[in-house]
Short mmCIF file of C-alpha atoms in Angstrom, two decimals:
data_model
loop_
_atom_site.label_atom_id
_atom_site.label_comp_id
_atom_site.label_asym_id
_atom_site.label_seq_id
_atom_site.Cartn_x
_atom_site.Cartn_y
_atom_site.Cartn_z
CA UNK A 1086 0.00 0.00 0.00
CA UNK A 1087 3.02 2.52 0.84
CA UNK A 1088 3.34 3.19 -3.00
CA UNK A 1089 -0.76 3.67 -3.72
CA UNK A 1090 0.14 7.94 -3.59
CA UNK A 1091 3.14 7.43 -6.07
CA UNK A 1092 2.32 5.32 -8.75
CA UNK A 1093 5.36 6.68 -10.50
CA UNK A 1094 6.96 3.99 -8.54
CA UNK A 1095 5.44 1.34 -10.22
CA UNK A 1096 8.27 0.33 -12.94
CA UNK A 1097 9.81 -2.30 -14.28
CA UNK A 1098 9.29 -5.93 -13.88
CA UNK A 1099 6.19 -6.41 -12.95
CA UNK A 1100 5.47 -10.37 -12.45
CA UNK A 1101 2.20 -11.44 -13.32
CA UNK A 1102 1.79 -14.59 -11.35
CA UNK A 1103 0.25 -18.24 -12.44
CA UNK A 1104 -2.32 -18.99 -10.20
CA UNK A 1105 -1.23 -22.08 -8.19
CA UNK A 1106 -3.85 -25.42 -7.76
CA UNK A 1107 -3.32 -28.29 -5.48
CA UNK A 1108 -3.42 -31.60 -7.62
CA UNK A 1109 -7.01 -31.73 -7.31
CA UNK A 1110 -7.91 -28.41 -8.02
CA UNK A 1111 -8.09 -26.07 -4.64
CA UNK A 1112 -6.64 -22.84 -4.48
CA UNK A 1113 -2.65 -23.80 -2.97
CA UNK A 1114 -2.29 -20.23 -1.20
CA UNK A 1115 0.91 -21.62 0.36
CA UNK A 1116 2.05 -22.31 -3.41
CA UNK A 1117 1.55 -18.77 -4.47
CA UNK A 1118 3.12 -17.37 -1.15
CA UNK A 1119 6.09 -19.28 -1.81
CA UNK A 1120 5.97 -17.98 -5.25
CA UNK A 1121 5.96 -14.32 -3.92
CA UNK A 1122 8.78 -15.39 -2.08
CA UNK A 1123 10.34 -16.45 -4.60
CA UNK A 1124 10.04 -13.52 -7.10
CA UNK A 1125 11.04 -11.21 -4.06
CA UNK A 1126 14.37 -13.33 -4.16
CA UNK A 1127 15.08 -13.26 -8.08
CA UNK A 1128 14.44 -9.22 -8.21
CA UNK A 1129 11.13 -8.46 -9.67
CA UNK A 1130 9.79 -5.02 -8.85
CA UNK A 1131 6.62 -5.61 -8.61
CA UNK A 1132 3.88 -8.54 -8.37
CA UNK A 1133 0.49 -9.12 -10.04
CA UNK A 1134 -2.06 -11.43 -9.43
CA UNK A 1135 -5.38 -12.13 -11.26
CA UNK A 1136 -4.13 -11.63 -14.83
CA UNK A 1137 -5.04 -13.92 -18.24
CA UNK A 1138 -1.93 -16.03 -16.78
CA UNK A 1139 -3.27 -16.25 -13.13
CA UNK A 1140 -6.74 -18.34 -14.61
CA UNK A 1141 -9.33 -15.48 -12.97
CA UNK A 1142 -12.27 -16.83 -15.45
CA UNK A 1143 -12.27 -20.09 -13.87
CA UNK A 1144 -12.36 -19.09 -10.58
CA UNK A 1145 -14.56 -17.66 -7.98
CA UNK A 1146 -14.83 -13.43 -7.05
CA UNK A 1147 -14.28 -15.01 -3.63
CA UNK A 1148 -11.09 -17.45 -4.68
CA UNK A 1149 -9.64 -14.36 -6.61
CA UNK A 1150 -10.03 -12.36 -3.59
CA UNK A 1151 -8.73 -14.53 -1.34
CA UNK A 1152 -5.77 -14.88 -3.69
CA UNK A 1153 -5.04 -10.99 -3.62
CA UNK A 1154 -4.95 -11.28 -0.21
CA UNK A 1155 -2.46 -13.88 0.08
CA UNK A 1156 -0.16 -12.06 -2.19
CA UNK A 1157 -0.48 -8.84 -0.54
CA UNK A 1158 0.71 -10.45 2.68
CA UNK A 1159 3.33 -12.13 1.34
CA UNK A 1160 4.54 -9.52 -0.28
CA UNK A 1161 4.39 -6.93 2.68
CA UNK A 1162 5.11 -4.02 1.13
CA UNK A 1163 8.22 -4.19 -0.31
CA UNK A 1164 7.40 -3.96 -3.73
CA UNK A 1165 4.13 -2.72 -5.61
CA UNK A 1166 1.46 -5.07 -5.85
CA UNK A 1167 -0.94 -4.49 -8.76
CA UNK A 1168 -3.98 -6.95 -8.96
CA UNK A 1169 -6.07 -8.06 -11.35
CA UNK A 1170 -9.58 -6.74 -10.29
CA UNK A 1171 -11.61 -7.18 -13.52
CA UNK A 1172 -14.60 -8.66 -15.21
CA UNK A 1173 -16.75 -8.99 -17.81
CA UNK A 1174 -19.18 -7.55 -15.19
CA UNK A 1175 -19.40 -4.18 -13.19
CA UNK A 1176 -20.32 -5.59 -9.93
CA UNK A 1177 -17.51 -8.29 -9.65
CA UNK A 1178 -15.12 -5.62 -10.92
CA UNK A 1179 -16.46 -3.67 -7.70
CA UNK A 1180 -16.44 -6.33 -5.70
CA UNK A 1181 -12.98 -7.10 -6.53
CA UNK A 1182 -11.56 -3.62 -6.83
CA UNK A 1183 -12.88 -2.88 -3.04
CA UNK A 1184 -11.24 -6.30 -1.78
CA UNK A 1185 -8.20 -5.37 -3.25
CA UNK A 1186 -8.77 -1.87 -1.78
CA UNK A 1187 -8.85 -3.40 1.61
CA UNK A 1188 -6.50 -5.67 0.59
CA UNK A 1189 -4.03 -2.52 0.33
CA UNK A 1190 -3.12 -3.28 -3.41
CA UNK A 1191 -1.07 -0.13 -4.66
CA UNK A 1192 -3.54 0.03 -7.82
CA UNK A 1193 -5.65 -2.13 -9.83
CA UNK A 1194 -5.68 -3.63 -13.37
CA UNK A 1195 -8.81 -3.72 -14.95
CA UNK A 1196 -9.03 -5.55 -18.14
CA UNK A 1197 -11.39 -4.22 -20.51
CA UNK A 1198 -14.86 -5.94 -20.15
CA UNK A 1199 -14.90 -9.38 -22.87
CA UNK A 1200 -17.51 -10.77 -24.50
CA UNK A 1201 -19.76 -7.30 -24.46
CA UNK A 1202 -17.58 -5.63 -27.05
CA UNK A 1203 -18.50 -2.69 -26.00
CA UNK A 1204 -18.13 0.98 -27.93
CA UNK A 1205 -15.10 3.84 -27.16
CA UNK A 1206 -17.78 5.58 -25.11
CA UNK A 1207 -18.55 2.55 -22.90
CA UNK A 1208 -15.26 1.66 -22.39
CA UNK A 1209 -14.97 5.19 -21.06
CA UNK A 1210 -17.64 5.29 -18.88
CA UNK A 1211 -16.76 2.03 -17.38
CA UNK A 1212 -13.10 3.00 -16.38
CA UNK A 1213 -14.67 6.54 -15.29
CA UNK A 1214 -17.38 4.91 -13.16
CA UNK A 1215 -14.88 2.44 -11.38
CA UNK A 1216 -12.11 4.96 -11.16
CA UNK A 1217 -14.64 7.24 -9.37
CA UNK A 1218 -15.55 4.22 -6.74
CA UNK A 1219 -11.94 3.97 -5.42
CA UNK A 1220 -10.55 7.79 -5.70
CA UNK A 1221 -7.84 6.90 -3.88
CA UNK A 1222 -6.23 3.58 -5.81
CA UNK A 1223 -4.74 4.08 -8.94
CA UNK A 1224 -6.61 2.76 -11.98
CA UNK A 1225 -4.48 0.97 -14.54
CA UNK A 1226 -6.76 -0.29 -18.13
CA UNK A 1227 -5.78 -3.81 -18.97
CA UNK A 1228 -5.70 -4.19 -22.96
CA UNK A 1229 -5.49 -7.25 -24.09
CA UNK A 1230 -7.68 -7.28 -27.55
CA UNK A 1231 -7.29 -11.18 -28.53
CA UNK A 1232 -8.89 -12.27 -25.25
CA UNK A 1233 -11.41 -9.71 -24.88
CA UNK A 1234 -12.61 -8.87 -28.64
CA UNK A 1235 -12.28 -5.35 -27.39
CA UNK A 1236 -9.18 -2.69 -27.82
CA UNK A 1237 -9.32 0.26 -26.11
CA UNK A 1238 -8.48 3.12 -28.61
CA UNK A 1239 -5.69 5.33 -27.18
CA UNK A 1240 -7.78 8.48 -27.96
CA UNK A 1241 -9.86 6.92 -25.34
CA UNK A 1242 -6.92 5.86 -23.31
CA UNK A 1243 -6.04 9.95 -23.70
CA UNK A 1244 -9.40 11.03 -22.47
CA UNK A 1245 -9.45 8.80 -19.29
CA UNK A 1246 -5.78 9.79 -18.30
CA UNK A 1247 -7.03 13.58 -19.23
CA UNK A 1248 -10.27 13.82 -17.32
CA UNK A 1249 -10.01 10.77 -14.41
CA UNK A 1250 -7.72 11.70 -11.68
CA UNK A 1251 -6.90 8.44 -10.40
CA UNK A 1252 -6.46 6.54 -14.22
CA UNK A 1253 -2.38 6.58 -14.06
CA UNK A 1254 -1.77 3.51 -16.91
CA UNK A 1255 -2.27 1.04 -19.03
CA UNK A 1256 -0.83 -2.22 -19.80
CA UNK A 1257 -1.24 -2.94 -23.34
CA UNK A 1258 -1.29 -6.39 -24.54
CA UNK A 1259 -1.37 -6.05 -28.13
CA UNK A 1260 0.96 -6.80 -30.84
CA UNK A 1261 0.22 -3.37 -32.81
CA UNK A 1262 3.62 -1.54 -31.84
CA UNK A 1263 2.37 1.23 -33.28
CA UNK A 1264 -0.59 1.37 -31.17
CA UNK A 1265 1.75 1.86 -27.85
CA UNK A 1266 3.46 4.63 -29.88
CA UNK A 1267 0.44 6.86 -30.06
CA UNK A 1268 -0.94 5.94 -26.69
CA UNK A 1269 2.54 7.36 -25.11
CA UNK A 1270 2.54 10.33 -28.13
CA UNK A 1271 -0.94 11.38 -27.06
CA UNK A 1272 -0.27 11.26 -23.31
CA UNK A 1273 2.60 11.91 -22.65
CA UNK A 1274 5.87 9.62 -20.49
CA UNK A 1275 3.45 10.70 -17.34
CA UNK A 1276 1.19 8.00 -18.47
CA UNK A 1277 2.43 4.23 -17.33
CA UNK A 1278 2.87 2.07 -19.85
CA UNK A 1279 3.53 -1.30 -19.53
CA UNK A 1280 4.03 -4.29 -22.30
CA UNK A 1281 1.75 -7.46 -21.94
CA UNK A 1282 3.77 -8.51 -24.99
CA UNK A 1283 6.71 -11.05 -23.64
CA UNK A 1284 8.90 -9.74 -26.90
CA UNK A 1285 7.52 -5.99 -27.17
CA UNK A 1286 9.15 -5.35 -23.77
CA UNK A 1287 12.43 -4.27 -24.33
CA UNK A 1288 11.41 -1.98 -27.37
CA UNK A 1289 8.61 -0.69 -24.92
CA UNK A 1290 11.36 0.93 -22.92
CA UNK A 1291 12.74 2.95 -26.13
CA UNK A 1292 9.54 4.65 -26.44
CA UNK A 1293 9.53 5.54 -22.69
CA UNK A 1294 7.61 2.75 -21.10
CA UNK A 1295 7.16 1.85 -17.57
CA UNK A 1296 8.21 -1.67 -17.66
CA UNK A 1297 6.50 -4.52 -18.38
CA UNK A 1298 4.03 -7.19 -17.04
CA UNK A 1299 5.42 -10.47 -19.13
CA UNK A 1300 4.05 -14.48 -18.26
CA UNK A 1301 8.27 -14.82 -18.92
CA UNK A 1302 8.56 -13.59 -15.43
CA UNK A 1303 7.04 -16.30 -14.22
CA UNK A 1304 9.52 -18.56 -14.80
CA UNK A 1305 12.47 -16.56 -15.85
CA UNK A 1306 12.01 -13.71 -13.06
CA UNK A 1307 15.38 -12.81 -12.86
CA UNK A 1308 16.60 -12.12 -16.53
CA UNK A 1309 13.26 -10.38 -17.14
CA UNK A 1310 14.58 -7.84 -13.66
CA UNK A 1311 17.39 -7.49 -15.32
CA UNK A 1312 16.50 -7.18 -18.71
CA UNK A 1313 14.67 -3.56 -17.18
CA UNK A 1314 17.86 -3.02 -15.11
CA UNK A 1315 20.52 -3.01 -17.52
CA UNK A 1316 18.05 -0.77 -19.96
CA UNK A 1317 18.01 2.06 -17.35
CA UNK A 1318 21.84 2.08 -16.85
CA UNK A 1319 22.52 1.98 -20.40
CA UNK A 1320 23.80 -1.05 -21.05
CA UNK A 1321 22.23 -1.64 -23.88
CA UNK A 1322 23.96 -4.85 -25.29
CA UNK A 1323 23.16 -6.58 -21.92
CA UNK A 1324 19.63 -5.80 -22.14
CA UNK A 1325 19.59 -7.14 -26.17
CA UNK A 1326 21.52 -10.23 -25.26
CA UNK A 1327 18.80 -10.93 -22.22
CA UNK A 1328 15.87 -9.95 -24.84
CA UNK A 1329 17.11 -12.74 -27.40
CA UNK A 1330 18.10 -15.18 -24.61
CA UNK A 1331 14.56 -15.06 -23.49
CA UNK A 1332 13.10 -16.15 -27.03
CA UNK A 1333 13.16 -20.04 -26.34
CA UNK A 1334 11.82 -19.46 -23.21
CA UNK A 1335 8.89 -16.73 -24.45
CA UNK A 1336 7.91 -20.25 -27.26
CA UNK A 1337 7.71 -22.18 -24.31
CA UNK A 1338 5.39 -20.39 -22.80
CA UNK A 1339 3.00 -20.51 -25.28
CA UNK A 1340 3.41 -24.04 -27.05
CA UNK A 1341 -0.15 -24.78 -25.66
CA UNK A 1342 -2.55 -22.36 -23.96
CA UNK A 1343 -0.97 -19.86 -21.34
CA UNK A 1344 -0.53 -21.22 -18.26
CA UNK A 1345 -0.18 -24.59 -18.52
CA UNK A 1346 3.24 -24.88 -20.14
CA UNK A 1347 4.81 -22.46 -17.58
CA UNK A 1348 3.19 -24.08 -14.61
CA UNK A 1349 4.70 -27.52 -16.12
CA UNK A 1350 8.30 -26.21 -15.51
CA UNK A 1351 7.54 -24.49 -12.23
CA UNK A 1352 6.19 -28.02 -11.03
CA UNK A 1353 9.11 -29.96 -12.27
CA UNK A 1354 11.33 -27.17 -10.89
CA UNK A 1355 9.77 -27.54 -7.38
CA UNK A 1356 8.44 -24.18 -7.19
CA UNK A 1357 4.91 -25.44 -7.10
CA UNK A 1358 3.28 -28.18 -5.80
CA UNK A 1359 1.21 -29.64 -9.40
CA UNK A 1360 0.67 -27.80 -12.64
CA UNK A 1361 -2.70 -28.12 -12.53
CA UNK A 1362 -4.90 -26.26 -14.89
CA UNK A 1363 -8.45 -25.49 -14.53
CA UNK A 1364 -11.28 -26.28 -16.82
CA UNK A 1365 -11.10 -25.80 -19.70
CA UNK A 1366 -7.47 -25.75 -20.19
CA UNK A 1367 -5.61 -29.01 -19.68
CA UNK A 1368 -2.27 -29.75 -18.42
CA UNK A 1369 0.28 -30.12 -21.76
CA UNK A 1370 -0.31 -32.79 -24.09
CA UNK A 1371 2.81 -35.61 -24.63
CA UNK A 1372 3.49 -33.81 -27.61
CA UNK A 1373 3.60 -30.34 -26.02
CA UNK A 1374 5.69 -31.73 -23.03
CA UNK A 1375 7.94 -32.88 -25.84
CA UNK A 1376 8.28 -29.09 -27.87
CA UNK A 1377 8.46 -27.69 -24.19
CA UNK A 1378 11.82 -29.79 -22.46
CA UNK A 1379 13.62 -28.72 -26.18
CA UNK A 1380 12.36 -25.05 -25.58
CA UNK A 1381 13.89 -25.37 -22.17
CA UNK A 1382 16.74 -26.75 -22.60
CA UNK A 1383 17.94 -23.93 -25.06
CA UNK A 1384 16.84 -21.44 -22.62
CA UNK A 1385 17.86 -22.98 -20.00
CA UNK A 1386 20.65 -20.72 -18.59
CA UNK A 1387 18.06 -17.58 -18.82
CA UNK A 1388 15.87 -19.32 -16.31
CA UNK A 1389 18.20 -17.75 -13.29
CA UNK A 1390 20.53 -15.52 -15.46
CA UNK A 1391 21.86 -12.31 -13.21
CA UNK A 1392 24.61 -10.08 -13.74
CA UNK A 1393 27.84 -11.86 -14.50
CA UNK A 1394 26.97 -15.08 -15.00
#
């Protein structure tokens, strides 16, 4: 909660964390404490919960918060803590948003409403009307078009940070480099900006991003830390060589459905108890498995890189 009044704080790499199950499906809130505990260790700046790569559609408003809360107390305020708080409807966004809130979550991601497809002008008066519930908590727009049939245009992103107080960001999940070029052009570096995109992140930062909030964290937390770091102290070359070091390891990721191929190498890495995936994902097919251990192994030295190594 200590950086809720400076949101200018909230840079860098931002993990967005998978969602741990036990092996028969329950919520493992010692898994994702150890988790926190673990990204604390390997440098991230920041922790999310709640995201596309957290599973939040197949869980409860309760289970989600009750998951916010378990990060926020892990985490205990020594880095930002930015929570997934969205849905497709108002009053679970609500509900959520005040949990979090309570919670003391330094501000709140709110994806952009799915299914709905909803105009500019809705879109608007939905991040107006939640922004206006929780004056106090930073509101950060969560754009993430090929989940949500939705984009949010950054004319409207303009508006919002123009005319709502508390709207400080967005993190933009789209491929469309372009598009996070004329968000930042009509806003201004004021406005946080952070990439969704695992391999838009670095070039993010050369247009004056924030950061990022990449699934690569998840498993590669410390080269994605550092990645940010070496950007900001101008070693440039370092940054690149993390950037294309990560590729094998961005693949992995996605060789089947986000999370399930990431939360097969934290479970065989020991960082989590089962790689369980809810309904109606599915834990990697033999095939998959297969495409993922060749992935890994030619990433393999990213997965704890750090300065000097």
């Amino acid at each position: 909660m200590r950086f809720r009044s400076d949101p200018q704080a909230i840079r860098g790499s931002i993990a967005p964390l998978m969602t741990p199950f036990t092996a028969d499906g329950a919520l493992d809130h010692e898994g994702l404490a150890n988790l926190v505990r673990w990204q604390l260790a390997a440098g991230s700046h920041g922790i999310s919960i709640g995201g596309s790569t957290g599973e939040p559609g197949a869980q409860t408003v309760a289970e989600r918060a009750e998951a916010i809360r378990t990060v926020i107390g892990a985490v205990d305020d020594r880095v930002p803590v930015v929570p997934g708080t969205g849905s497709a409807k108002l009053d679970e966004t609500l509900e959520l948003t005040a949990a979090a809130h309570e919670a003391g979550a330094d501000a709140a991601l709110i994806i952009t409403p799915y299914y709905a497809r909803p105009t500019q002008e809705a879109l608007y008066t939905w991040y107006r009307t939640v922004a206006r519930e929780f004056p106090d908590l930073p509101i950060v727009a969560y754009n993430v078009p090929s989940r949500t049939s939705v984009d949010i245009a950054p004319e409207t992103v303009a508006r919002l940070f123009r005319e709502v107080d508390n709207f400080v960001g967005v993190k933009e999940t789209t491929k469309d480099f372009e598009h996070f070029s004329r968000v930042l052009h009509l806003c201004g570096p004021e406005l946080l900006v952070w990439s969704g995109i695992e391999l838009l992140c670095l070039p993010l930062l050369a247009l004056g991003g924030a950061g990022f909030v990449s699934a690569t964290a998840n498993i590669a937390p410390a080269a994605c830390a550092e990645m940010y770091e070496a950007w900001q102290a101008g070693d440039f070359d370092r940054a690149r060589e993390l950037h294309y070091g990560l590729h094998p390891l961005v693949d992995l990721l996605f060789v089947e459905t986000n999370p399930a191929p990431g939360k097969w190498v934290l479970e065989h890495r020991g960082l989590i108890g089962s790689g369980y995936v809810r309904p109606p994902l599915i834990t990697p097919t033999e095939p998959g498995i297969a495409r993922i251990k060749d992935l890994l192994a030619q990433g393999e030295r990213f997965l704890t890189a750090v300065e000097g190594e």
